[in-house]
Coordinates of C-alpha atoms and ligand atoms in Angstrom, one line a residue:
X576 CA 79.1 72.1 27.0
X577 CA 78.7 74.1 29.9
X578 CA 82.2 76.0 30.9
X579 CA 81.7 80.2 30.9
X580 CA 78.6 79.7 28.9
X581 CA 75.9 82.8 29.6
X582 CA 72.2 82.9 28.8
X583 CA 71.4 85.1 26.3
X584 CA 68.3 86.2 23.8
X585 CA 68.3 87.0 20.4
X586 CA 65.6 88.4 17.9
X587 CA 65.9 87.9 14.1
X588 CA 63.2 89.5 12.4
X589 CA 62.9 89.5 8.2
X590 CA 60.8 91.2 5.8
X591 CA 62.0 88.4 2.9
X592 CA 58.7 86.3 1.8
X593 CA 61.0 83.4 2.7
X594 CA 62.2 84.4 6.2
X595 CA 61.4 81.5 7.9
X596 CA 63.8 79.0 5.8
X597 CA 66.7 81.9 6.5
X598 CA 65.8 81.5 10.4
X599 CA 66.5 78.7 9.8
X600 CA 69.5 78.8 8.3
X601 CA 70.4 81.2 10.1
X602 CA 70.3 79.2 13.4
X603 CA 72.0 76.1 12.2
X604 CA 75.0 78.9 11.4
X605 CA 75.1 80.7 14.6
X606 CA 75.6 77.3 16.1
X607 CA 79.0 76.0 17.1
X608 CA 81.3 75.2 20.6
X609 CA 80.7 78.5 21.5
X610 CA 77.3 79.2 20.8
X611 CA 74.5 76.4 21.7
X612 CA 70.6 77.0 20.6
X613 CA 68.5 76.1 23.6
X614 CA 65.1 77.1 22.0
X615 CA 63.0 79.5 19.7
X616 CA 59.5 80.3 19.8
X617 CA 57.2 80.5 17.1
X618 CA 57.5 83.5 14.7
X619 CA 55.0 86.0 14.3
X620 CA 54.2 88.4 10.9
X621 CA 52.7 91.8 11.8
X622 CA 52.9 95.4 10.2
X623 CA 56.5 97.1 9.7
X624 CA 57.1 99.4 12.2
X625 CA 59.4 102.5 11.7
X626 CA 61.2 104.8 13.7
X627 CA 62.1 104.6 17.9
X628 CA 60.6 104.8 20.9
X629 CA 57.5 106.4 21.4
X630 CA 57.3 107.8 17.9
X631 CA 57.1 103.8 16.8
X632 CA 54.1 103.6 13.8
X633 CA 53.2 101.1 11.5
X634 CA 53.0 103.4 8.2
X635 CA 52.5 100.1 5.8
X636 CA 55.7 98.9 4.9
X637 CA 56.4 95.7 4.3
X638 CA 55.1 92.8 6.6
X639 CA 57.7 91.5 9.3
X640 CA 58.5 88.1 10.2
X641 CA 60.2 88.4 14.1
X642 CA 61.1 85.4 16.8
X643 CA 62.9 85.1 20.0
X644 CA 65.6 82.7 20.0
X645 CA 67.4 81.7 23.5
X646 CA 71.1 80.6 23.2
X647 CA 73.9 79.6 25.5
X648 CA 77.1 81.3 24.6
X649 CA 80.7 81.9 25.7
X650 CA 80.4 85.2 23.6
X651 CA 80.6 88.4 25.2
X652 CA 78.2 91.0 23.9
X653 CA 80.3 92.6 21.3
X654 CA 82.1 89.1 20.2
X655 CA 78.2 88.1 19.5
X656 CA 76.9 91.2 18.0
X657 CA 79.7 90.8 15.3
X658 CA 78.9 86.8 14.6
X659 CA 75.2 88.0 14.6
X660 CA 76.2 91.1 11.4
X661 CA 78.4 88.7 9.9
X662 CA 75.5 86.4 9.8
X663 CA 73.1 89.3 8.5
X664 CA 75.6 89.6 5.4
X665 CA 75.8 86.1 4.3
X666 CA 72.2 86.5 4.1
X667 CA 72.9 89.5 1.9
X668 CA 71.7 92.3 4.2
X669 CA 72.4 95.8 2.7
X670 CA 71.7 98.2 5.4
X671 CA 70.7 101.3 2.5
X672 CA 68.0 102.7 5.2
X673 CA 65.2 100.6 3.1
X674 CA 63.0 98.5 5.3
X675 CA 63.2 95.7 3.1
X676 CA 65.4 93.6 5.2
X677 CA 66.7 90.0 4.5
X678 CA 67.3 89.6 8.4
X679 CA 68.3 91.4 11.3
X680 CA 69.5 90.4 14.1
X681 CA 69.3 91.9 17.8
X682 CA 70.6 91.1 20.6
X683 CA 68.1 91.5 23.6
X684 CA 69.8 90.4 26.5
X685 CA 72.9 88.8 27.8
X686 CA 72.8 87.1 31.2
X687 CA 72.8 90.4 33.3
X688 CA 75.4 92.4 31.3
X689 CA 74.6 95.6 30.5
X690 CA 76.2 97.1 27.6
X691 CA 75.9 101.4 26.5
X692 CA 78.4 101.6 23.3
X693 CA 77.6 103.0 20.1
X694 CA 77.5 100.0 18.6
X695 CA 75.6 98.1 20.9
X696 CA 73.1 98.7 24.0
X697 CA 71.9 95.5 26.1
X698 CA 69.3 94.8 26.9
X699 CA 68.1 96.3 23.6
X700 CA 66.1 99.3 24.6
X701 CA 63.0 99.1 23.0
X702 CA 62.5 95.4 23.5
X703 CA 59.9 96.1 25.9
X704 CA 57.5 98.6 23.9
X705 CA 57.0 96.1 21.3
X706 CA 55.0 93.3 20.8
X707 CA 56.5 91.3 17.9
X708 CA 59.2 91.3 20.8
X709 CA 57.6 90.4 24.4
X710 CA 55.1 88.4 22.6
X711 CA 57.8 85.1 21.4
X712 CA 59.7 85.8 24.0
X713 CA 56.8 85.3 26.6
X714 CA 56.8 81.5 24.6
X715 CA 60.2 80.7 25.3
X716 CA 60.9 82.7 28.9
X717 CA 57.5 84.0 30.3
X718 CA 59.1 83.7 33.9
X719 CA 62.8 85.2 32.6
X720 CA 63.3 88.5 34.9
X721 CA 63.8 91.4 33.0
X722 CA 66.6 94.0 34.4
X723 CA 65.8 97.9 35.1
X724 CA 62.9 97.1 36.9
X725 CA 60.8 95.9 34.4
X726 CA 59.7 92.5 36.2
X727 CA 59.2 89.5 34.3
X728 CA 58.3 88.6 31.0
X729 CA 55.0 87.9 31.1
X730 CA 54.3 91.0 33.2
X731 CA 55.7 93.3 30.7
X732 CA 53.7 91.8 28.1
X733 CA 50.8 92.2 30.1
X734 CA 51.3 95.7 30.7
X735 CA 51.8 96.4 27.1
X736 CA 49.0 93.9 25.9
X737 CA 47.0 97.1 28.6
X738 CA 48.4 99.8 26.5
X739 CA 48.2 98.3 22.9
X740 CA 46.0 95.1 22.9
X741 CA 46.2 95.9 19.3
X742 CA 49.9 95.2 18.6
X743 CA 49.4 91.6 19.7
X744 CA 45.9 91.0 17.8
X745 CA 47.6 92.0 14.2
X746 CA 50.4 89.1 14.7
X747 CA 49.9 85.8 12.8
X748 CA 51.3 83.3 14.2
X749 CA 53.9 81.0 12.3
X750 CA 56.1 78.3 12.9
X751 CA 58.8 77.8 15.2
X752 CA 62.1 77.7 13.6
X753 CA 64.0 74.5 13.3
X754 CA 66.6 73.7 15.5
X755 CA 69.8 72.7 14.6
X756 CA 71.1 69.0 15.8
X757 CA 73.8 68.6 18.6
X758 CA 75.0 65.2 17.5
X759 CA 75.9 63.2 20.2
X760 CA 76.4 59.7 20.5
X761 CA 73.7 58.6 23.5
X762 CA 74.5 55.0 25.1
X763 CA 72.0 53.0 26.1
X764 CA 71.6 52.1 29.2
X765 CA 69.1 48.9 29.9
X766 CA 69.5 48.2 33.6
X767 CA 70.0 49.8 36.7
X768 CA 73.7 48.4 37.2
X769 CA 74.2 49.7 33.3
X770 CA 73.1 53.2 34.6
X771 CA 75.4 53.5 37.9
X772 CA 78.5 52.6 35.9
X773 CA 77.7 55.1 33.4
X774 CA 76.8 57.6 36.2
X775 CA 80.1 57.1 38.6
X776 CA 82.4 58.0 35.6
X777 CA 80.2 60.8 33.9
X778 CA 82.8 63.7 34.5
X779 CA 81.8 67.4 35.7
X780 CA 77.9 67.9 36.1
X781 CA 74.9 66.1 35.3
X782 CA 71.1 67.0 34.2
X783 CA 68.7 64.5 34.2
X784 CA 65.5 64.5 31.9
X785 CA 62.4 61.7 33.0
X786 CA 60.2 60.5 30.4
X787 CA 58.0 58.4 29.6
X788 CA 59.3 58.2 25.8
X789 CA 57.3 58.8 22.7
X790 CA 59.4 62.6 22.2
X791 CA 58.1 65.0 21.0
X792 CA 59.8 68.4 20.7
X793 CA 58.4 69.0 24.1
X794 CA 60.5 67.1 25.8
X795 CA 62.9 68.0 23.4
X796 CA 63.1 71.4 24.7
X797 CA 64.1 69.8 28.1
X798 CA 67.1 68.0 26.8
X799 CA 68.6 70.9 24.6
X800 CA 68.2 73.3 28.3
X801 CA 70.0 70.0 30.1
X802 CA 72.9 70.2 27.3
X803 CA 73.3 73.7 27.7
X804 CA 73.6 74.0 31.4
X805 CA 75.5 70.5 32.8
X806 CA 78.6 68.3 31.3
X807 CA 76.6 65.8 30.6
X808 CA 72.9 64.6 30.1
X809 CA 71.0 61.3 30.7
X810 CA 67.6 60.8 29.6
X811 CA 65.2 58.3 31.1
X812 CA 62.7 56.4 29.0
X813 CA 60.3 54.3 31.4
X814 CA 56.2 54.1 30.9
X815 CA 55.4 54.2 34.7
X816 CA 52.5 51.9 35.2
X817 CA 52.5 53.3 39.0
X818 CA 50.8 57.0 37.8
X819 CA 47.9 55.1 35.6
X820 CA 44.7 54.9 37.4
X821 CA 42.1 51.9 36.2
X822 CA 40.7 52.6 33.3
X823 CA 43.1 55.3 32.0
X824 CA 45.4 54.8 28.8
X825 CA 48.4 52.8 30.2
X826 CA 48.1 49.9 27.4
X827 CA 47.8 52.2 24.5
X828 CA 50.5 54.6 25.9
X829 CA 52.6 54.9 22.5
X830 CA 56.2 53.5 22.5
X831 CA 58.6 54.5 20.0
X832 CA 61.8 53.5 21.6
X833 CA 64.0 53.3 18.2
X834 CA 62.7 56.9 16.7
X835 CA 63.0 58.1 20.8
X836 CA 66.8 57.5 20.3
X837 CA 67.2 58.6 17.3
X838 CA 66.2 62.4 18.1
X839 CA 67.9 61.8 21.6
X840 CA 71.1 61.4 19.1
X841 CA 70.5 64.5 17.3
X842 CA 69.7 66.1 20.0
X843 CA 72.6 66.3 22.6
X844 CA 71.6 63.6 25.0
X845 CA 75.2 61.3 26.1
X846 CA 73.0 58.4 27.6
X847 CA 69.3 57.3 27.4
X848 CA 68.4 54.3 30.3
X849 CA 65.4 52.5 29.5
X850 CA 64.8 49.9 32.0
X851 CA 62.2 47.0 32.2
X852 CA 59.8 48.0 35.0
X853 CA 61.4 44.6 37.5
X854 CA 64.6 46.8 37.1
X855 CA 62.6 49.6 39.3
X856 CA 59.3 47.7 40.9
X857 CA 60.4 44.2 41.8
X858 CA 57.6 41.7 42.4
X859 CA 57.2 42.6 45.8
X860 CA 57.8 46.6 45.8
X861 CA 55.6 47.7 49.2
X862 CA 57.2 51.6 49.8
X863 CA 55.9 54.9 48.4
X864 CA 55.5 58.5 48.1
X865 CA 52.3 59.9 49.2
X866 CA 52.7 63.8 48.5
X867 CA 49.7 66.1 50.0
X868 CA 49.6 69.7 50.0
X869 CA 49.8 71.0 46.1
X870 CA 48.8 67.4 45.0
X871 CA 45.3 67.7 46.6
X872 CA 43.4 69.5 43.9
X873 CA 42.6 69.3 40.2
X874 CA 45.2 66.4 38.8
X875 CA 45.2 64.8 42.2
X876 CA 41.2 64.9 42.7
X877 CA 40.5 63.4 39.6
X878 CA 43.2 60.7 39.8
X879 CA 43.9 59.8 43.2
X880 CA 47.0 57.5 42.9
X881 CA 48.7 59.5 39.9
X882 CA 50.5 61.9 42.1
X883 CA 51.7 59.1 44.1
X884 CA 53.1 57.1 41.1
X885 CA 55.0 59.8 39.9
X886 CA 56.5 61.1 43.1
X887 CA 57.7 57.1 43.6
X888 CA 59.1 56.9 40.6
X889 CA 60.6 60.6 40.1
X890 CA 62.2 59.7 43.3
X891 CA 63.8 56.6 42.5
X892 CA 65.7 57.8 39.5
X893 CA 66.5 60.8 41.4
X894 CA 68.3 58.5 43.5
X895 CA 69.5 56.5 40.6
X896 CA 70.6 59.2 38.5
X897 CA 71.9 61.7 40.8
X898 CA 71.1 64.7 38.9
X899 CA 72.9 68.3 39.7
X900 CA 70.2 69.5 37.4
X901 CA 66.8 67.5 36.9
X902 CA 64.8 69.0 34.0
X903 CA 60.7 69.1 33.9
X904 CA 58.0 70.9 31.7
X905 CA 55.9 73.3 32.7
X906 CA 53.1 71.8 30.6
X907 CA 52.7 69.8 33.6
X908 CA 52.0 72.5 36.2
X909 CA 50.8 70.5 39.0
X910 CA 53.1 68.1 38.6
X911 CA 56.0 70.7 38.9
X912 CA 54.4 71.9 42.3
X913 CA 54.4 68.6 43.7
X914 CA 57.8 67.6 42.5
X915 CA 59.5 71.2 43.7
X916 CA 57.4 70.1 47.4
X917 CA 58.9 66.6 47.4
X918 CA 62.3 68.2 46.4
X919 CA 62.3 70.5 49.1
X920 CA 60.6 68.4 51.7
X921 CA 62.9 65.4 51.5
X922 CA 66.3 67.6 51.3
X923 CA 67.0 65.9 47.7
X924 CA 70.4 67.3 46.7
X925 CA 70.5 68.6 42.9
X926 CA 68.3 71.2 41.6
X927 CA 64.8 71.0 40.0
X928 CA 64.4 73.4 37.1
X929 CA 61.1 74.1 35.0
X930 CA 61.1 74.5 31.4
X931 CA 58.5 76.4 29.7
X932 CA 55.7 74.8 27.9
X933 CA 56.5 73.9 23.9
X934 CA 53.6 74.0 21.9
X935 CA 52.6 74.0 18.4
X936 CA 52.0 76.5 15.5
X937 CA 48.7 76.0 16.1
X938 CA 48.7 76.1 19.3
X939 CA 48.2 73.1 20.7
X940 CA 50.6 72.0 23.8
X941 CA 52.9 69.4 22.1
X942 CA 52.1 66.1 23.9
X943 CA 52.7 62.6 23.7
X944 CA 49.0 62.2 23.7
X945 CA 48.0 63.9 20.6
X946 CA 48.5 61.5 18.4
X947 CA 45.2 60.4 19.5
X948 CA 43.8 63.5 18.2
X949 CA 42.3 63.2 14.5
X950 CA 41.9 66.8 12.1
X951 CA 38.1 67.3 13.6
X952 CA 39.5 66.7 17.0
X953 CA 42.5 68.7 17.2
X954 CA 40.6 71.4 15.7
X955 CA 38.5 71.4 18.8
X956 CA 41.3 71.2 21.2
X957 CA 42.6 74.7 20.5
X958 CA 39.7 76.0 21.8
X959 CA 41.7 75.2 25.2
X960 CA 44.7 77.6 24.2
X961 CA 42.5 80.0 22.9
X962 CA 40.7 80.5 25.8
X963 CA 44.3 80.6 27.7
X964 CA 45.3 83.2 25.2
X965 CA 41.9 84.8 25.9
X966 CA 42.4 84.7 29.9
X967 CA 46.0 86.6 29.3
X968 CA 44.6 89.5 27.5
X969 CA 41.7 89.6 30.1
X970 CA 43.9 89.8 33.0
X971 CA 46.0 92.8 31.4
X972 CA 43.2 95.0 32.4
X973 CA 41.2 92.8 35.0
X974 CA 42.9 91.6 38.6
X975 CA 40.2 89.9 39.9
X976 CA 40.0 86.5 38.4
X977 CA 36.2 85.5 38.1
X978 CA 36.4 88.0 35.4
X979 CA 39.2 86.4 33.7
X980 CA 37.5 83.1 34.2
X981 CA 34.4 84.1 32.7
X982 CA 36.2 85.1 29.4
X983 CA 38.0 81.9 29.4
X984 CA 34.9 79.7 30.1
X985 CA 33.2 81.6 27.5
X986 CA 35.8 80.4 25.0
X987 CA 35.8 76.7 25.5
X988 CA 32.1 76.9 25.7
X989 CA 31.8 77.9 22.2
X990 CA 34.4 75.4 21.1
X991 CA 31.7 73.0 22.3
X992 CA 34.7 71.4 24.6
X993 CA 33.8 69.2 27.6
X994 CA 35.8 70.9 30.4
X995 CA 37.0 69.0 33.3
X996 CA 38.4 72.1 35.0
X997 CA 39.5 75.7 34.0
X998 CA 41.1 77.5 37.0
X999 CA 43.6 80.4 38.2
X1000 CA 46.7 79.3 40.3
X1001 CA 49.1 79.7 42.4
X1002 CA 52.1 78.1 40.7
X1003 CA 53.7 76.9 43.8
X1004 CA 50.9 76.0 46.3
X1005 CA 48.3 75.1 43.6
X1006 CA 45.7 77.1 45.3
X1007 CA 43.0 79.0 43.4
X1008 CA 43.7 82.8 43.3
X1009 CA 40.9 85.3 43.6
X1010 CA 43.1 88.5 42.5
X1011 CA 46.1 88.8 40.4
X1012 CA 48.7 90.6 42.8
X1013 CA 51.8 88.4 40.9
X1014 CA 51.5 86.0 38.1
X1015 CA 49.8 83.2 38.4
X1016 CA 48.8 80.5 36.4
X1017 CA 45.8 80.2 34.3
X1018 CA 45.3 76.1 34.0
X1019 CA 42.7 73.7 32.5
X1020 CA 41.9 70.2 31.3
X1021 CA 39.5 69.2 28.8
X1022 CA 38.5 66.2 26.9
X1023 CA 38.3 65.7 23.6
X1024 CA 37.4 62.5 22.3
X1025 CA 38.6 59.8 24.7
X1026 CA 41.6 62.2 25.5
X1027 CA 42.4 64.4 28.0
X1028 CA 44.2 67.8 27.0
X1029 CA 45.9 70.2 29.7
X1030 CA 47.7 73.2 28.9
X1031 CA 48.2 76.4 31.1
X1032 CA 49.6 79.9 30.8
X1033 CA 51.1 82.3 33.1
X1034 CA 48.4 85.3 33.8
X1035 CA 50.0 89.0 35.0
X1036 CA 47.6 91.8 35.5
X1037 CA 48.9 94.7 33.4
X1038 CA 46.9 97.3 34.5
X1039 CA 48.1 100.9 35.8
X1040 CA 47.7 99.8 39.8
X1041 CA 49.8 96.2 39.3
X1042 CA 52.4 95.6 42.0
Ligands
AMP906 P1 56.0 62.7 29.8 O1 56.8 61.8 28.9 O2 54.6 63.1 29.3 O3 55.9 62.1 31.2 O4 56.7 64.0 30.0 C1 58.1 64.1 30.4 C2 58.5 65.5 30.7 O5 58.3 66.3 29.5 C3 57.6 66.1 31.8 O6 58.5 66.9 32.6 C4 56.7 67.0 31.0 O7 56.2 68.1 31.7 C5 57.6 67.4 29.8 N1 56.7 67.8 28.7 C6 55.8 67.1 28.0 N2 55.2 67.9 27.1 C7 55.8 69.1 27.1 C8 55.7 70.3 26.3 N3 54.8 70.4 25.3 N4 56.5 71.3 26.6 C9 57.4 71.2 27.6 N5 57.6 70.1 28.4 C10 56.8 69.1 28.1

């Protein structure tokens, strides 16, 4: 992949009863060497709306079923705006002026193009009055800057969530589309001396995913970005016994190495290394990380060596793996700050990038953990998104973050959840925020069970004095 491929951001919406199975369809069609799916965030149904601009108004048509979908293309605009209406007619779109629509596709944005024909203006124009629009996309890019001035993602939602909280509360959520596979053939790699020979011949550039196995589309979502943006990809598979304090789950950590590499095949990935942990920690390993500053609080306080583990090991496939891209989940906040420090810090050559958090129709952040979770159980555990969810609305009229706190705490106190810590962020110094002047990032753990949950969202205050 790679070569003179652009960002870019579709919307498909539908009015069909069956929309989400022609999403579907509809992505594994779009697909080829020229277009790449990177992600899609869960669709939303919500009143039809008619007309443009200011004068939009739901006036009770038929309910709409609308996502965000991000691709990598080699397109230009127009070239995609005619694969995206051929698409629309083998899905038997009629354009008669009826708002019964089998899908229609839009395209948002493209890289930083901007496009004013009669056929086509990008970014779309009225992307950013509506909500079945900024809503998904927040999902899939919260952090994506909008051109024309309009900020980021998240911070147009917000403003809009302060003008129309409305528009957001009639949207039910749905599932994500499913994306299509990238067949690939992924080697295994089982020792360190496996991995450099794969690595000195791997042509052009190479992004580098860590796990610690047992995928999920979580760290799914960090492959497919890896495919789309470097030559080729190597995933790592290694339960680190280095970040589990005493007590915590390190025995029970699931392993599913044969279904890992199966969706590593279908998903893109050339090489998967999974070494025994002598390959990394012989018996007599004596040297590691100790990061400070962002790894102080929260995460760090409640597990005092985890931060340490993880820097170790993080830095030791760094230096195995040579990554021009390394690829990590924003699920894992903290864990980004430190890493982006240590990065930074040590002059590590190769590129850290963060990819948004995946989570469920439901709402739960995907995670290798909750299989753990039984129906009672995970029923509980949204309570920790909801509050998140809660927190973001709060902030698009409140700066000052007690006040969003208060609303979140409420939440999870009423999901009966035992909290461990519910806080607002700074995303890079991991410093408690007392007033939203730029996003920032809402954050909490809680326990459900005998399992820890933690899940954040980026917070933007939306209201008519934001910066
Ligand atoms: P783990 O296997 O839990 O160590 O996670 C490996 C990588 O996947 C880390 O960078 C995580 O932040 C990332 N990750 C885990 N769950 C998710 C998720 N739901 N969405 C996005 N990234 C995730």
């Amino acid at each position: 992949m790679t070569a003179g491929l652009q960002g870019a951001f579709l919307a498909l919406g539908s009015t069909a009863p069956d929309a989400l199975d022609r999403f579907d369809a509809c992505l594994a069609a779009l697909q080829d060497d020229d277009l790449q799916i990177v992600s899609a965030a869960p669709c939303v149904r919500g009143p039809f709306v008619a007309g443009v601009g200011a004068s939009e108004a739901s006036d009770g048509g038929p309910a709409v079923t609308n996502t965000v979908v991000r691709i990598a293309t080699r397109l230009e605009p127009a070239a995609l705006l005619a694969r995206a209406l051929d698409e629309e007619v083998r899905q038997g779109r009629v354009r008669d002026g009826q708002p019964e629509r089998s899908l229609d596709i839009d395209v948002l944005l493209h890289g930083e193009t901007t496009v004013e024909t009669a056929d086509l203006v990008v970014p779309h124009p009225r992307m950013f009055d509506r909500a079945f629009v900024l809503q998904p996309l927040e999902a899939i890019a919260p952090m994506h800057r909008l051109p024309g001035g309009h900020g980021t993602v998240v911070a147009a939602a917000s403003r809009l969530r302060a003008q129309d909280s409305g528009a957001f509360e009639t949207l039910e959520p749905l599932r994500a589309p499913v994306l299509p596979a990238l067949p690939a053939s992924c080697t295994r790699l089982e020792d360190g001396a496996a991995l450099e020979a794969w690595r000195a011949e791997a042509p052009g550039s190479v992004g580098v995913v860590m796990t610690m196995g047992a995928l999920h589309e979580g760290h799914l979502a960090l492959v497919r970005h890896a495919c789309a943006e470097n030559d080729r990809v190597v995933v790592t598979l290694f339960v680190n016994p280095l970040q589990f304090g005493e007590g915590e789950d390190l025995a029970r950590y699931p392993r599913t190495l044969e279904a890992d590499e199966a969706l590593l095949r279908q998903t893109g990935a050339d090489a998967v290394y999974v070494p025994a942990p002598d390959d990394l920690y012989p018996s007599d390993f004596s040297t590691f990380i100790e990061p400070e500053g962002p790894a102080q609080g929260f995460e760090g306080a409640r597990r005092p060596t985890h931060f340490r583990g993880v820097t170790t090991i993080v830095l030791k496939l760094w230096m195995r793996t040579r990554p021009d891209r390394a690829y990590f989940g924003r699920k894992d906040a903290q864990q980004v700050a430190v890493l982006t420090r240590m990065v930074r810090d040590l002059d590590l050559p190769g590129a850290l990038c963060v990819v948004p958090t995946v989570h469920a129709a439901d709402g739960l952040a995907l995670s290798s953990r909750n299989r753990y979770l039984d129906g009672e159980a995970r029923a509980s555990a949204l309570g920790l998104s909801r509050a998140l969810r809660v927190m973001a609305q709060a902030a698009a009229e409140e700066a000052r973050t007690e006040t969003i706190l208060s609303a979140g705490r409420a939440v999870l106190a009423d999901a009966g959840l035992e909290v461990e810590y519910l806080a607002v962020v700074d995303a890079e110094t991991m410093l408690p925020v007392e007033t939203l002047s730029r996003p920032a990032l809402a954050m909490g753990v809680v326990r459900v069970a005998a399992t820890r949950l933690l899940d954040n969202r980026w917070l933007a205050f939306g209201g008519a004095s934001a910066s």
